[in-house]
């Protein structure tokens, strides 16, 4: 089939109409640009967590990213720094003794995905899995998985 | 000799036949290609569907706030938050009861006698729906002397997951 000018015009106009239609439809449906963010996944261990339970939890996290162990004191220092960076001070009720040991990984993504940590639900040594979203070093939100 | 008929070589080319079904097919295919390319480019650029979330804003009032000051804050909250909103007042007694139930459901046993409704604070609660929440909306209340604390909690419209937002 010979390509005639009319074919090019019809094709071009239709492509532009398709682009316009898609943009309008997606915007109306709630599409937005979602930037890549830094997430810190912190698995808080119970005071009674055994070495085996801690190892199991670490293995689950290691499938996602490199794991760092943080003691209660280190966790307290992390929290204090986070509050300071947002121009705030820690509540008096939070003390180094009140902070449990934790396993920490840092990941990047567009949204929080709790699926990789579902296996931790059955681990009695895990108290809570908390995902903090960061922007420029400041915590924007904290979500429990 | 006079030619009475044009020879086949010199005859003008016949006008192109308009093939409407063909043009329609081409138009449809091009439209779909435009849609597909747009979606692909946006996905690669990081565009995603963002569901409508529910945000609950809680203002914990100072103990000595008068009813007049409280009404003033309620009016300001209604003016500041987007959309049609209702501000709910949680009294000290209601707050104490919720705390007591939470305490007992966590297996802590009965609440100590030293904990009384007088220790609780009145709260103002308002729910806002949207794809995002601008913390600037609550900043003016954080700086008010009558307000002890402001918290914003998001319930994800897609997963239903609860997140505490760091609006500080």
JSON list of N, CA, C and O in Angstrom, two decimals, chain A residues 4 7 10-11 14-15 17-19 22-23 26-27 29-34 83 86 88 110 112 114 139-144, chain B residues 16 18 23 26-27 30-31 33-35 38-39 42-50 131 154 161-168:
[
{"chain": "A", "resi": 4, "resn": "UNK", "atom": "N", "xyz": [0.24, 7.80, 1.34]},
{"chain": "A", "resi": 4, "resn": "UNK", "atom": "CA", "xyz": [-0.11, 9.10, 0.77]},
{"chain": "A", "resi": 4, "resn": "UNK", "atom": "C", "xyz": [-0.09, 10.15, 1.88]},
{"chain": "A", "resi": 4, "resn": "UNK", "atom": "O", "xyz": [-0.18, 9.81, 3.06]},
{"chain": "A", "resi": 7, "resn": "UNK", "atom": "N", "xyz": [-2.66, 9.80, 4.55]},
{"chain": "A", "resi": 7, "resn": "UNK", "atom": "CA", "xyz": [-2.41, 8.77, 5.56]},
{"chain": "A", "resi": 7, "resn": "UNK", "atom": "C", "xyz": [-1.57, 9.33, 6.71]},
{"chain": "A", "resi": 7, "resn": "UNK", "atom": "O", "xyz": [-1.83, 9.06, 7.88]},
{"chain": "A", "resi": 10, "resn": "UNK", "atom": "N", "xyz": [-3.73, 11.77, 8.83]},
{"chain": "A", "resi": 10, "resn": "UNK", "atom": "CA", "xyz": [-4.70, 11.05, 9.68]},
{"chain": "A", "resi": 10, "resn": "UNK", "atom": "C", "xyz": [-3.98, 10.35, 10.83]},
{"chain": "A", "resi": 10, "resn": "UNK", "atom": "O", "xyz": [-4.40, 10.41, 11.99]},
{"chain": "A", "resi": 11, "resn": "UNK", "atom": "N", "xyz": [-2.86, 9.72, 10.51]},
{"chain": "A", "resi": 11, "resn": "UNK", "atom": "CA", "xyz": [-2.10, 9.01, 11.52]},
{"chain": "A", "resi": 11, "resn": "UNK", "atom": "C", "xyz": [-1.56, 9.96, 12.59]},
{"chain": "A", "resi": 11, "resn": "UNK", "atom": "O", "xyz": [-1.69, 9.70, 13.79]},
{"chain": "A", "resi": 14, "resn": "UNK", "atom": "N", "xyz": [-4.32, 11.35, 14.79]},
{"chain": "A", "resi": 14, "resn": "UNK", "atom": "CA", "xyz": [-4.85, 10.31, 15.67]},
{"chain": "A", "resi": 14, "resn": "UNK", "atom": "C", "xyz": [-3.90, 10.00, 16.82]},
{"chain": "A", "resi": 14, "resn": "UNK", "atom": "O", "xyz": [-4.33, 9.77, 17.95]},
{"chain": "A", "resi": 15, "resn": "UNK", "atom": "N", "xyz": [-2.60, 9.98, 16.54]},
{"chain": "A", "resi": 15, "resn": "UNK", "atom": "CA", "xyz": [-1.62, 9.74, 17.60]},
{"chain": "A", "resi": 15, "resn": "UNK", "atom": "C", "xyz": [-1.72, 10.86, 18.64]},
{"chain": "A", "resi": 15, "resn": "UNK", "atom": "O", "xyz": [-1.76, 10.60, 19.85]},
{"chain": "A", "resi": 17, "resn": "UNK", "atom": "N", "xyz": [-4.27, 12.73, 19.24]},
{"chain": "A", "resi": 17, "resn": "UNK", "atom": "CA", "xyz": [-5.54, 12.57, 19.96]},
{"chain": "A", "resi": 17, "resn": "UNK", "atom": "C", "xyz": [-5.41, 11.48, 21.02]},
{"chain": "A", "resi": 17, "resn": "UNK", "atom": "O", "xyz": [-5.93, 11.62, 22.14]},
{"chain": "A", "resi": 18, "resn": "UNK", "atom": "N", "xyz": [-4.70, 10.40, 20.67]},
{"chain": "A", "resi": 18, "resn": "UNK", "atom": "CA", "xyz": [-4.49, 9.31, 21.63]},
{"chain": "A", "resi": 18, "resn": "UNK", "atom": "C", "xyz": [-3.69, 9.78, 22.84]},
{"chain": "A", "resi": 18, "resn": "UNK", "atom": "O", "xyz": [-4.02, 9.45, 23.98]},
{"chain": "A", "resi": 19, "resn": "UNK", "atom": "N", "xyz": [-2.65, 10.57, 22.58]},
{"chain": "A", "resi": 19, "resn": "UNK", "atom": "CA", "xyz": [-1.83, 11.10, 23.68]},
{"chain": "A", "resi": 19, "resn": "UNK", "atom": "C", "xyz": [-2.69, 11.98, 24.59]},
{"chain": "A", "resi": 19, "resn": "UNK", "atom": "O", "xyz": [-2.67, 11.86, 25.82]},
{"chain": "A", "resi": 22, "resn": "UNK", "atom": "N", "xyz": [-5.27, 9.91, 26.54]},
{"chain": "A", "resi": 22, "resn": "UNK", "atom": "CA", "xyz": [-4.64, 9.14, 27.62]},
{"chain": "A", "resi": 22, "resn": "UNK", "atom": "C", "xyz": [-4.28, 10.05, 28.78]},
{"chain": "A", "resi": 22, "resn": "UNK", "atom": "O", "xyz": [-4.51, 9.69, 29.94]},
{"chain": "A", "resi": 23, "resn": "UNK", "atom": "N", "xyz": [-3.73, 11.22, 28.48]},
{"chain": "A", "resi": 23, "resn": "UNK", "atom": "CA", "xyz": [-3.33, 12.15, 29.55]},
{"chain": "A", "resi": 23, "resn": "UNK", "atom": "C", "xyz": [-4.55, 12.56, 30.39]},
{"chain": "A", "resi": 23, "resn": "UNK", "atom": "O", "xyz": [-4.53, 12.53, 31.62]},
{"chain": "A", "resi": 26, "resn": "UNK", "atom": "N", "xyz": [-5.92, 9.57, 32.44]},
{"chain": "A", "resi": 26, "resn": "UNK", "atom": "CA", "xyz": [-5.07, 9.19, 33.57]},
{"chain": "A", "resi": 26, "resn": "UNK", "atom": "C", "xyz": [-5.11, 10.24, 34.68]},
{"chain": "A", "resi": 26, "resn": "UNK", "atom": "O", "xyz": [-5.15, 9.88, 35.87]},
{"chain": "A", "resi": 27, "resn": "UNK", "atom": "N", "xyz": [-5.12, 11.50, 34.29]},
{"chain": "A", "resi": 27, "resn": "UNK", "atom": "CA", "xyz": [-5.19, 12.55, 35.32]},
{"chain": "A", "resi": 27, "resn": "UNK", "atom": "C", "xyz": [-6.51, 12.48, 36.07]},
{"chain": "A", "resi": 27, "resn": "UNK", "atom": "O", "xyz": [-6.55, 12.61, 37.29]},
{"chain": "A", "resi": 29, "resn": "UNK", "atom": "N", "xyz": [-8.25, 9.86, 36.49]},
{"chain": "A", "resi": 29, "resn": "UNK", "atom": "CA", "xyz": [-8.27, 8.62, 37.29]},
{"chain": "A", "resi": 29, "resn": "UNK", "atom": "C", "xyz": [-7.36, 8.72, 38.51]},
{"chain": "A", "resi": 29, "resn": "UNK", "atom": "O", "xyz": [-7.30, 7.79, 39.31]},
{"chain": "A", "resi": 30, "resn": "UNK", "atom": "N", "xyz": [-6.61, 9.82, 38.64]},
{"chain": "A", "resi": 30, "resn": "UNK", "atom": "CA", "xyz": [-5.80, 10.00, 39.84]},
{"chain": "A", "resi": 30, "resn": "UNK", "atom": "C", "xyz": [-4.34, 9.63, 39.69]},
{"chain": "A", "resi": 30, "resn": "UNK", "atom": "O", "xyz": [-3.67, 9.32, 40.67]},
{"chain": "A", "resi": 31, "resn": "UNK", "atom": "N", "xyz": [-3.84, 9.66, 38.46]},
{"chain": "A", "resi": 31, "resn": "UNK", "atom": "CA", "xyz": [-2.42, 9.38, 38.28]},
{"chain": "A", "resi": 31, "resn": "UNK", "atom": "C", "xyz": [-1.63, 10.64, 38.61]},
{"chain": "A", "resi": 31, "resn": "UNK", "atom": "O", "xyz": [-2.03, 11.75, 38.26]},
{"chain": "A", "resi": 32, "resn": "UNK", "atom": "N", "xyz": [-0.52, 10.43, 39.30]},
{"chain": "A", "resi": 32, "resn": "UNK", "atom": "CA", "xyz": [0.38, 11.54, 39.65]},
{"chain": "A", "resi": 32, "resn": "UNK", "atom": "C", "xyz": [1.82, 11.04, 39.56]},
{"chain": "A", "resi": 32, "resn": "UNK", "atom": "O", "xyz": [2.06, 9.83, 39.61]},
{"chain": "A", "resi": 33, "resn": "UNK", "atom": "N", "xyz": [2.73, 11.98, 39.47]},
{"chain": "A", "resi": 33, "resn": "UNK", "atom": "CA", "xyz": [4.13, 11.58, 39.52]},
{"chain": "A", "resi": 33, "resn": "UNK", "atom": "C", "xyz": [4.49, 11.22, 40.96]},
{"chain": "A", "resi": 33, "resn": "UNK", "atom": "O", "xyz": [4.27, 12.00, 41.88]},
{"chain": "A", "resi": 34, "resn": "UNK", "atom": "N", "xyz": [4.99, 10.01, 41.14]},
{"chain": "A", "resi": 34, "resn": "UNK", "atom": "CA", "xyz": [5.37, 9.55, 42.48]},
{"chain": "A", "resi": 34, "resn": "UNK", "atom": "C", "xyz": [6.89, 9.43, 42.49]},
{"chain": "A", "resi": 34, "resn": "UNK", "atom": "O", "xyz": [7.45, 8.56, 41.82]},
{"chain": "A", "resi": 83, "resn": "UNK", "atom": "N", "xyz": [14.64, 13.59, 65.36]},
{"chain": "A", "resi": 83, "resn": "UNK", "atom": "CA", "xyz": [13.83, 14.68, 65.92]},
{"chain": "A", "resi": 83, "resn": "UNK", "atom": "C", "xyz": [14.56, 16.01, 65.77]},
{"chain": "A", "resi": 83, "resn": "UNK", "atom": "O", "xyz": [13.97, 17.02, 65.44]},
{"chain": "A", "resi": 86, "resn": "UNK", "atom": "N", "xyz": [14.38, 17.60, 62.40]},
{"chain": "A", "resi": 86, "resn": "UNK", "atom": "CA", "xyz": [13.10, 18.25, 62.08]},
{"chain": "A", "resi": 86, "resn": "UNK", "atom": "C", "xyz": [12.80, 19.37, 63.08]},
{"chain": "A", "resi": 86, "resn": "UNK", "atom": "O", "xyz": [11.67, 19.83, 63.19]},
{"chain": "A", "resi": 88, "resn": "UNK", "atom": "N", "xyz": [12.89, 19.42, 66.43]},
{"chain": "A", "resi": 88, "resn": "UNK", "atom": "CA", "xyz": [12.06, 19.05, 67.57]},
{"chain": "A", "resi": 88, "resn": "UNK", "atom": "C", "xyz": [12.91, 18.30, 68.60]},
{"chain": "A", "resi": 88, "resn": "UNK", "atom": "O", "xyz": [14.03, 17.88, 68.31]},
{"chain": "A", "resi": 110, "resn": "UNK", "atom": "N", "xyz": [8.99, 3.73, 45.30]},
{"chain": "A", "resi": 110, "resn": "UNK", "atom": "CA", "xyz": [7.96, 4.76, 45.13]},
{"chain": "A", "resi": 110, "resn": "UNK", "atom": "C", "xyz": [6.86, 4.61, 46.18]},
{"chain": "A", "resi": 110, "resn": "UNK", "atom": "O", "xyz": [6.11, 5.53, 46.43]},
{"chain": "A", "resi": 112, "resn": "UNK", "atom": "N", "xyz": [5.43, 2.11, 49.90]},
{"chain": "A", "resi": 112, "resn": "UNK", "atom": "CA", "xyz": [5.74, 1.12, 50.93]},
{"chain": "A", "resi": 112, "resn": "UNK", "atom": "C", "xyz": [5.16, -0.22, 50.52]},
{"chain": "A", "resi": 112, "resn": "UNK", "atom": "O", "xyz": [3.98, -0.31, 50.19]},
{"chain": "A", "resi": 114, "resn": "UNK", "atom": "N", "xyz": [4.79, -3.91, 52.15]},
{"chain": "A", "resi": 114, "resn": "UNK", "atom": "CA", "xyz": [5.00, -4.71, 53.37]},
{"chain": "A", "resi": 114, "resn": "UNK", "atom": "C", "xyz": [5.13, -6.21, 53.06]},
{"chain": "A", "resi": 114, "resn": "UNK", "atom": "O", "xyz": [5.47, -6.99, 53.96]},
{"chain": "A", "resi": 139, "resn": "UNK", "atom": "N", "xyz": [12.03, 12.52, 58.58]},
{"chain": "A", "resi": 139, "resn": "UNK", "atom": "CA", "xyz": [11.00, 11.48, 58.47]},
{"chain": "A", "resi": 139, "resn": "UNK", "atom": "C", "xyz": [9.65, 12.11, 58.14]},
{"chain": "A", "resi": 139, "resn": "UNK", "atom": "O", "xyz": [9.21, 13.03, 58.83]},
{"chain": "A", "resi": 140, "resn": "UNK", "atom": "N", "xyz": [9.04, 11.65, 57.05]},
{"chain": "A", "resi": 140, "resn": "UNK", "atom": "CA", "xyz": [7.75, 12.20, 56.64]},
{"chain": "A", "resi": 140, "resn": "UNK", "atom": "C", "xyz": [6.59, 11.43, 57.25]},
{"chain": "A", "resi": 140, "resn": "UNK", "atom": "O", "xyz": [5.56, 12.00, 57.57]},
{"chain": "A", "resi": 141, "resn": "UNK", "atom": "N", "xyz": [6.78, 10.12, 57.38]},
{"chain": "A", "resi": 141, "resn": "UNK", "atom": "CA", "xyz": [5.69, 9.32, 57.96]},
{"chain": "A", "resi": 141, "resn": "UNK", "atom": "C", "xyz": [6.26, 8.01, 58.48]},
{"chain": "A", "resi": 141, "resn": "UNK", "atom": "O", "xyz": [7.35, 7.60, 58.10]},
{"chain": "A", "resi": 142, "resn": "UNK", "atom": "N", "xyz": [5.50, 7.38, 59.36]},
{"chain": "A", "resi": 142, "resn": "UNK", "atom": "CA", "xyz": [5.88, 6.07, 59.89]},
{"chain": "A", "resi": 142, "resn": "UNK", "atom": "C", "xyz": [4.68, 5.15, 59.77]},
{"chain": "A", "resi": 142, "resn": "UNK", "atom": "O", "xyz": [3.58, 5.51, 60.17]},
{"chain": "A", "resi": 143, "resn": "UNK", "atom": "N", "xyz": [4.92, 3.99, 59.17]},
{"chain": "A", "resi": 143, "resn": "UNK", "atom": "CA", "xyz": [3.83, 3.04, 58.93]},
{"chain": "A", "resi": 143, "resn": "UNK", "atom": "C", "xyz": [4.19, 1.70, 59.54]},
{"chain": "A", "resi": 143, "resn": "UNK", "atom": "O", "xyz": [5.31, 1.25, 59.40]},
{"chain": "A", "resi": 144, "resn": "UNK", "atom": "N", "xyz": [3.21, 1.11, 60.23]},
{"chain": "A", "resi": 144, "resn": "UNK", "atom": "CA", "xyz": [3.44, -0.24, 60.77]},
{"chain": "A", "resi": 144, "resn": "UNK", "atom": "C", "xyz": [2.99, -1.26, 59.75]},
{"chain": "A", "resi": 144, "resn": "UNK", "atom": "O", "xyz": [1.87, -1.16, 59.22]},
{"chain": "B", "resi": 16, "resn": "UNK", "atom": "N", "xyz": [-6.82, 9.65, -6.50]},
{"chain": "B", "resi": 16, "resn": "UNK", "atom": "CA", "xyz": [-6.73, 8.51, -5.57]},
{"chain": "B", "resi": 16, "resn": "UNK", "atom": "C", "xyz": [-8.10, 8.17, -5.00]},
{"chain": "B", "resi": 16, "resn": "UNK", "atom": "O", "xyz": [-8.88, 9.07, -4.69]},
{"chain": "B", "resi": 18, "resn": "UNK", "atom": "N", "xyz": [-10.64, 7.27, -2.32]},
{"chain": "B", "resi": 18, "resn": "UNK", "atom": "CA", "xyz": [-10.73, 7.45, -0.87]},
{"chain": "B", "resi": 18, "resn": "UNK", "atom": "C", "xyz": [-11.17, 6.12, -0.26]},
{"chain": "B", "resi": 18, "resn": "UNK", "atom": "O", "xyz": [-12.24, 5.62, -0.55]},
{"chain": "B", "resi": 23, "resn": "UNK", "atom": "N", "xyz": [-8.78, 4.34, 6.11]},
{"chain": "B", "resi": 23, "resn": "UNK", "atom": "CA", "xyz": [-8.39, 5.51, 6.91]},
{"chain": "B", "resi": 23, "resn": "UNK", "atom": "C", "xyz": [-8.86, 5.38, 8.36]},
{"chain": "B", "resi": 23, "resn": "UNK", "atom": "O", "xyz": [-8.16, 5.76, 9.30]},
{"chain": "B", "resi": 26, "resn": "UNK", "atom": "N", "xyz": [-6.60, 3.01, 10.11]},
{"chain": "B", "resi": 26, "resn": "UNK", "atom": "CA", "xyz": [-5.32, 3.69, 10.38]},
{"chain": "B", "resi": 26, "resn": "UNK", "atom": "C", "xyz": [-5.45, 4.65, 11.56]},
{"chain": "B", "resi": 26, "resn": "UNK", "atom": "O", "xyz": [-4.59, 4.70, 12.45]},
{"chain": "B", "resi": 27, "resn": "UNK", "atom": "N", "xyz": [-6.57, 5.39, 11.58]},
{"chain": "B", "resi": 27, "resn": "UNK", "atom": "CA", "xyz": [-6.82, 6.35, 12.65]},
{"chain": "B", "resi": 27, "resn": "UNK", "atom": "C", "xyz": [-6.92, 5.63, 14.00]},
{"chain": "B", "resi": 27, "resn": "UNK", "atom": "O", "xyz": [-6.33, 6.05, 14.99]},
{"chain": "B", "resi": 30, "resn": "UNK", "atom": "N", "xyz": [-3.57, 4.32, 15.11]},
{"chain": "B", "resi": 30, "resn": "UNK", "atom": "CA", "xyz": [-2.69, 5.41, 15.55]},
{"chain": "B", "resi": 30, "resn": "UNK", "atom": "C", "xyz": [-3.12, 5.94, 16.91]},
{"chain": "B", "resi": 30, "resn": "UNK", "atom": "O", "xyz": [-2.29, 6.26, 17.76]},
{"chain": "B", "resi": 31, "resn": "UNK", "atom": "N", "xyz": [-4.44, 6.01, 17.12]},
{"chain": "B", "resi": 31, "resn": "UNK", "atom": "CA", "xyz": [-4.97, 6.47, 18.41]},
{"chain": "B", "resi": 31, "resn": "UNK", "atom": "C", "xyz": [-4.50, 5.54, 19.54]},
{"chain": "B", "resi": 31, "resn": "UNK", "atom": "O", "xyz": [-4.01, 5.98, 20.58]},
{"chain": "B", "resi": 33, "resn": "UNK", "atom": "N", "xyz": [-1.97, 3.55, 19.45]},
{"chain": "B", "resi": 33, "resn": "UNK", "atom": "CA", "xyz": [-0.52, 3.68, 19.59]},
{"chain": "B", "resi": 33, "resn": "UNK", "atom": "C", "xyz": [-0.19, 4.90, 20.46]},
{"chain": "B", "resi": 33, "resn": "UNK", "atom": "O", "xyz": [0.70, 4.83, 21.33]},
{"chain": "B", "resi": 34, "resn": "UNK", "atom": "N", "xyz": [-0.90, 5.98, 20.24]},
{"chain": "B", "resi": 34, "resn": "UNK", "atom": "CA", "xyz": [-0.70, 7.20, 21.04]},
{"chain": "B", "resi": 34, "resn": "UNK", "atom": "C", "xyz": [-0.98, 6.95, 22.51]},
{"chain": "B", "resi": 34, "resn": "UNK", "atom": "O", "xyz": [-0.21, 7.37, 23.39]},
{"chain": "B", "resi": 35, "resn": "UNK", "atom": "N", "xyz": [-2.07, 6.23, 22.79]},
{"chain": "B", "resi": 35, "resn": "UNK", "atom": "CA", "xyz": [-2.43, 5.91, 24.18]},
{"chain": "B", "resi": 35, "resn": "UNK", "atom": "C", "xyz": [-1.35, 5.03, 24.80]},
{"chain": "B", "resi": 35, "resn": "UNK", "atom": "O", "xyz": [-0.87, 5.29, 25.92]},
{"chain": "B", "resi": 38, "resn": "UNK", "atom": "N", "xyz": [1.88, 6.90, 25.49]},
{"chain": "B", "resi": 38, "resn": "UNK", "atom": "CA", "xyz": [1.71, 7.83, 26.61]},
{"chain": "B", "resi": 38, "resn": "UNK", "atom": "C", "xyz": [1.78, 7.08, 27.94]},
{"chain": "B", "resi": 38, "resn": "UNK", "atom": "O", "xyz": [2.49, 7.49, 28.87]},
{"chain": "B", "resi": 39, "resn": "UNK", "atom": "N", "xyz": [1.05, 5.97, 28.03]},
{"chain": "B", "resi": 39, "resn": "UNK", "atom": "CA", "xyz": [1.05, 5.19, 29.28]},
{"chain": "B", "resi": 39, "resn": "UNK", "atom": "C", "xyz": [2.45, 4.67, 29.59]},
{"chain": "B", "resi": 39, "resn": "UNK", "atom": "O", "xyz": [2.93, 4.75, 30.72]},
{"chain": "B", "resi": 42, "resn": "UNK", "atom": "N", "xyz": [4.75, 7.55, 30.72]},
{"chain": "B", "resi": 42, "resn": "UNK", "atom": "CA", "xyz": [4.42, 8.01, 32.07]},
{"chain": "B", "resi": 42, "resn": "UNK", "atom": "C", "xyz": [4.85, 7.00, 33.13]},
{"chain": "B", "resi": 42, "resn": "UNK", "atom": "O", "xyz": [5.37, 7.37, 34.18]},
{"chain": "B", "resi": 43, "resn": "UNK", "atom": "N", "xyz": [4.64, 5.72, 32.85]},
{"chain": "B", "resi": 43, "resn": "UNK", "atom": "CA", "xyz": [5.07, 4.68, 33.81]},
{"chain": "B", "resi": 43, "resn": "UNK", "atom": "C", "xyz": [6.57, 4.73, 34.02]},
{"chain": "B", "resi": 43, "resn": "UNK", "atom": "O", "xyz": [7.07, 4.67, 35.14]},
{"chain": "B", "resi": 44, "resn": "UNK", "atom": "N", "xyz": [7.30, 4.86, 32.91]},
{"chain": "B", "resi": 44, "resn": "UNK", "atom": "CA", "xyz": [8.77, 4.92, 33.01]},
{"chain": "B", "resi": 44, "resn": "UNK", "atom": "C", "xyz": [9.22, 6.17, 33.74]},
{"chain": "B", "resi": 44, "resn": "UNK", "atom": "O", "xyz": [10.25, 6.18, 34.43]},
{"chain": "B", "resi": 45, "resn": "UNK", "atom": "N", "xyz": [8.44, 7.26, 33.61]},
{"chain": "B", "resi": 45, "resn": "UNK", "atom": "CA", "xyz": [8.81, 8.52, 34.28]},
{"chain": "B", "resi": 45, "resn": "UNK", "atom": "C", "xyz": [8.38, 8.54, 35.74]},
{"chain": "B", "resi": 45, "resn": "UNK", "atom": "O", "xyz": [8.61, 9.52, 36.44]},
{"chain": "B", "resi": 46, "resn": "UNK", "atom": "N", "xyz": [7.71, 7.47, 36.19]},
{"chain": "B", "resi": 46, "resn": "UNK", "atom": "CA", "xyz": [7.37, 7.39, 37.61]},
{"chain": "B", "resi": 46, "resn": "UNK", "atom": "C", "xyz": [5.95, 7.81, 37.95]},
{"chain": "B", "resi": 46, "resn": "UNK", "atom": "O", "xyz": [5.66, 8.11, 39.11]},
{"chain": "B", "resi": 47, "resn": "UNK", "atom": "N", "xyz": [5.09, 7.83, 36.96]},
{"chain": "B", "resi": 47, "resn": "UNK", "atom": "CA", "xyz": [3.69, 8.16, 37.26]},
{"chain": "B", "resi": 47, "resn": "UNK", "atom": "C", "xyz": [2.98, 6.89, 37.70]},
{"chain": "B", "resi": 47, "resn": "UNK", "atom": "O", "xyz": [3.17, 5.83, 37.12]},
{"chain": "B", "resi": 48, "resn": "UNK", "atom": "N", "xyz": [2.17, 7.03, 38.73]},
{"chain": "B", "resi": 48, "resn": "UNK", "atom": "CA", "xyz": [1.40, 5.89, 39.24]},
{"chain": "B", "resi": 48, "resn": "UNK", "atom": "C", "xyz": [0.02, 6.38, 39.66]},
{"chain": "B", "resi": 48, "resn": "UNK", "atom": "O", "xyz": [-0.19, 7.56, 39.90]},
{"chain": "B", "resi": 49, "resn": "UNK", "atom": "N", "xyz": [-0.90, 5.41, 39.78]},
{"chain": "B", "resi": 49, "resn": "UNK", "atom": "CA", "xyz": [-2.22, 5.75, 40.31]},
{"chain": "B", "resi": 49, "resn": "UNK", "atom": "C", "xyz": [-2.10, 5.98, 41.81]},
{"chain": "B", "resi": 49, "resn": "UNK", "atom": "O", "xyz": [-1.57, 5.14, 42.54]},
{"chain": "B", "resi": 50, "resn": "UNK", "atom": "N", "xyz": [-2.55, 7.13, 42.27]},
{"chain": "B", "resi": 50, "resn": "UNK", "atom": "CA", "xyz": [-2.51, 7.45, 43.70]},
{"chain": "B", "resi": 50, "resn": "UNK", "atom": "C", "xyz": [-3.95, 7.43, 44.21]},
{"chain": "B", "resi": 50, "resn": "UNK", "atom": "O", "xyz": [-4.77, 8.23, 43.77]},
{"chain": "B", "resi": 131, "resn": "UNK", "atom": "N", "xyz": [-5.62, 12.89, 47.85]},
{"chain": "B", "resi": 131, "resn": "UNK", "atom": "CA", "xyz": [-4.52, 12.03, 47.39]},
{"chain": "B", "resi": 131, "resn": "UNK", "atom": "C", "xyz": [-3.22, 12.37, 48.13]},
{"chain": "B", "resi": 131, "resn": "UNK", "atom": "O", "xyz": [-2.26, 11.62, 48.09]},
{"chain": "B", "resi": 154, "resn": "UNK", "atom": "N", "xyz": [-2.79, 8.88, 58.46]},
{"chain": "B", "resi": 154, "resn": "UNK", "atom": "CA", "xyz": [-3.31, 8.59, 57.12]},
{"chain": "B", "resi": 154, "resn": "UNK", "atom": "C", "xyz": [-3.75, 7.14, 57.04]},
{"chain": "B", "resi": 154, "resn": "UNK", "atom": "O", "xyz": [-3.03, 6.24, 57.45]},
{"chain": "B", "resi": 161, "resn": "UNK", "atom": "N", "xyz": [-3.80, 0.65, 55.11]},
{"chain": "B", "resi": 161, "resn": "UNK", "atom": "CA", "xyz": [-2.75, 0.70, 56.12]},
{"chain": "B", "resi": 161, "resn": "UNK", "atom": "C", "xyz": [-2.72, 2.07, 56.80]},
{"chain": "B", "resi": 161, "resn": "UNK", "atom": "O", "xyz": [-2.92, 3.10, 56.16]},
{"chain": "B", "resi": 162, "resn": "UNK", "atom": "N", "xyz": [-2.44, 2.05, 58.10]},
{"chain": "B", "resi": 162, "resn": "UNK", "atom": "CA", "xyz": [-2.41, 3.29, 58.88]},
{"chain": "B", "resi": 162, "resn": "UNK", "atom": "C", "xyz": [-0.98, 3.82, 58.99]},
{"chain": "B", "resi": 162, "resn": "UNK", "atom": "O", "xyz": [-0.07, 3.03, 59.30]},
{"chain": "B", "resi": 163, "resn": "UNK", "atom": "N", "xyz": [-0.81, 5.09, 58.73]},
{"chain": "B", "resi": 163, "resn": "UNK", "atom": "CA", "xyz": [0.51, 5.71, 58.86]},
{"chain": "B", "resi": 163, "resn": "UNK", "atom": "C", "xyz": [0.40, 6.97, 59.69]},
{"chain": "B", "resi": 163, "resn": "UNK", "atom": "O", "xyz": [-0.54, 7.73, 59.54]},
{"chain": "B", "resi": 164, "resn": "UNK", "atom": "N", "xyz": [1.37, 7.15, 60.57]},
{"chain": "B", "resi": 164, "resn": "UNK", "atom": "CA", "xyz": [1.44, 8.39, 61.33]},
{"chain": "B", "resi": 164, "resn": "UNK", "atom": "C", "xyz": [2.34, 9.35, 60.56]},
{"chain": "B", "resi": 164, "resn": "UNK", "atom": "O", "xyz": [3.48, 9.01, 60.25]},
{"chain": "B", "resi": 165, "resn": "UNK", "atom": "N", "xyz": [1.81, 10.50, 60.22]},
{"chain": "B", "resi": 165, "resn": "UNK", "atom": "CA", "xyz": [2.58, 11.44, 59.42]},
{"chain": "B", "resi": 165, "resn": "UNK", "atom": "C", "xyz": [3.41, 12.35, 60.33]},
{"chain": "B", "resi": 165, "resn": "UNK", "atom": "O", "xyz": [2.96, 12.76, 61.39]},
{"chain": "B", "resi": 166, "resn": "UNK", "atom": "N", "xyz": [4.61, 12.63, 59.87]},
{"chain": "B", "resi": 166, "resn": "UNK", "atom": "CA", "xyz": [5.51, 13.48, 60.66]},
{"chain": "B", "resi": 166, "resn": "UNK", "atom": "C", "xyz": [5.35, 14.95, 60.33]},
{"chain": "B", "resi": 166, "resn": "UNK", "atom": "O", "xyz": [6.28, 15.58, 59.85]},
{"chain": "B", "resi": 167, "resn": "UNK", "atom": "N", "xyz": [4.18, 15.48, 60.58]},
{"chain": "B", "resi": 167, "resn": "UNK", "atom": "CA", "xyz": [3.94, 16.91, 60.33]},
{"chain": "B", "resi": 167, "resn": "UNK", "atom": "C", "xyz": [4.47, 17.70, 61.52]},
{"chain": "B", "resi": 167, "resn": "UNK", "atom": "O", "xyz": [3.72, 18.04, 62.43]},
{"chain": "B", "resi": 168, "resn": "UNK", "atom": "N", "xyz": [5.78, 17.97, 61.51]},
{"chain": "B", "resi": 168, "resn": "UNK", "atom": "CA", "xyz": [6.35, 18.72, 62.64]},
{"chain": "B", "resi": 168, "resn": "UNK", "atom": "C", "xyz": [6.96, 20.01, 62.13]},
{"chain": "B", "resi": 168, "resn": "UNK", "atom": "O", "xyz": [7.36, 20.09, 61.00]}
]
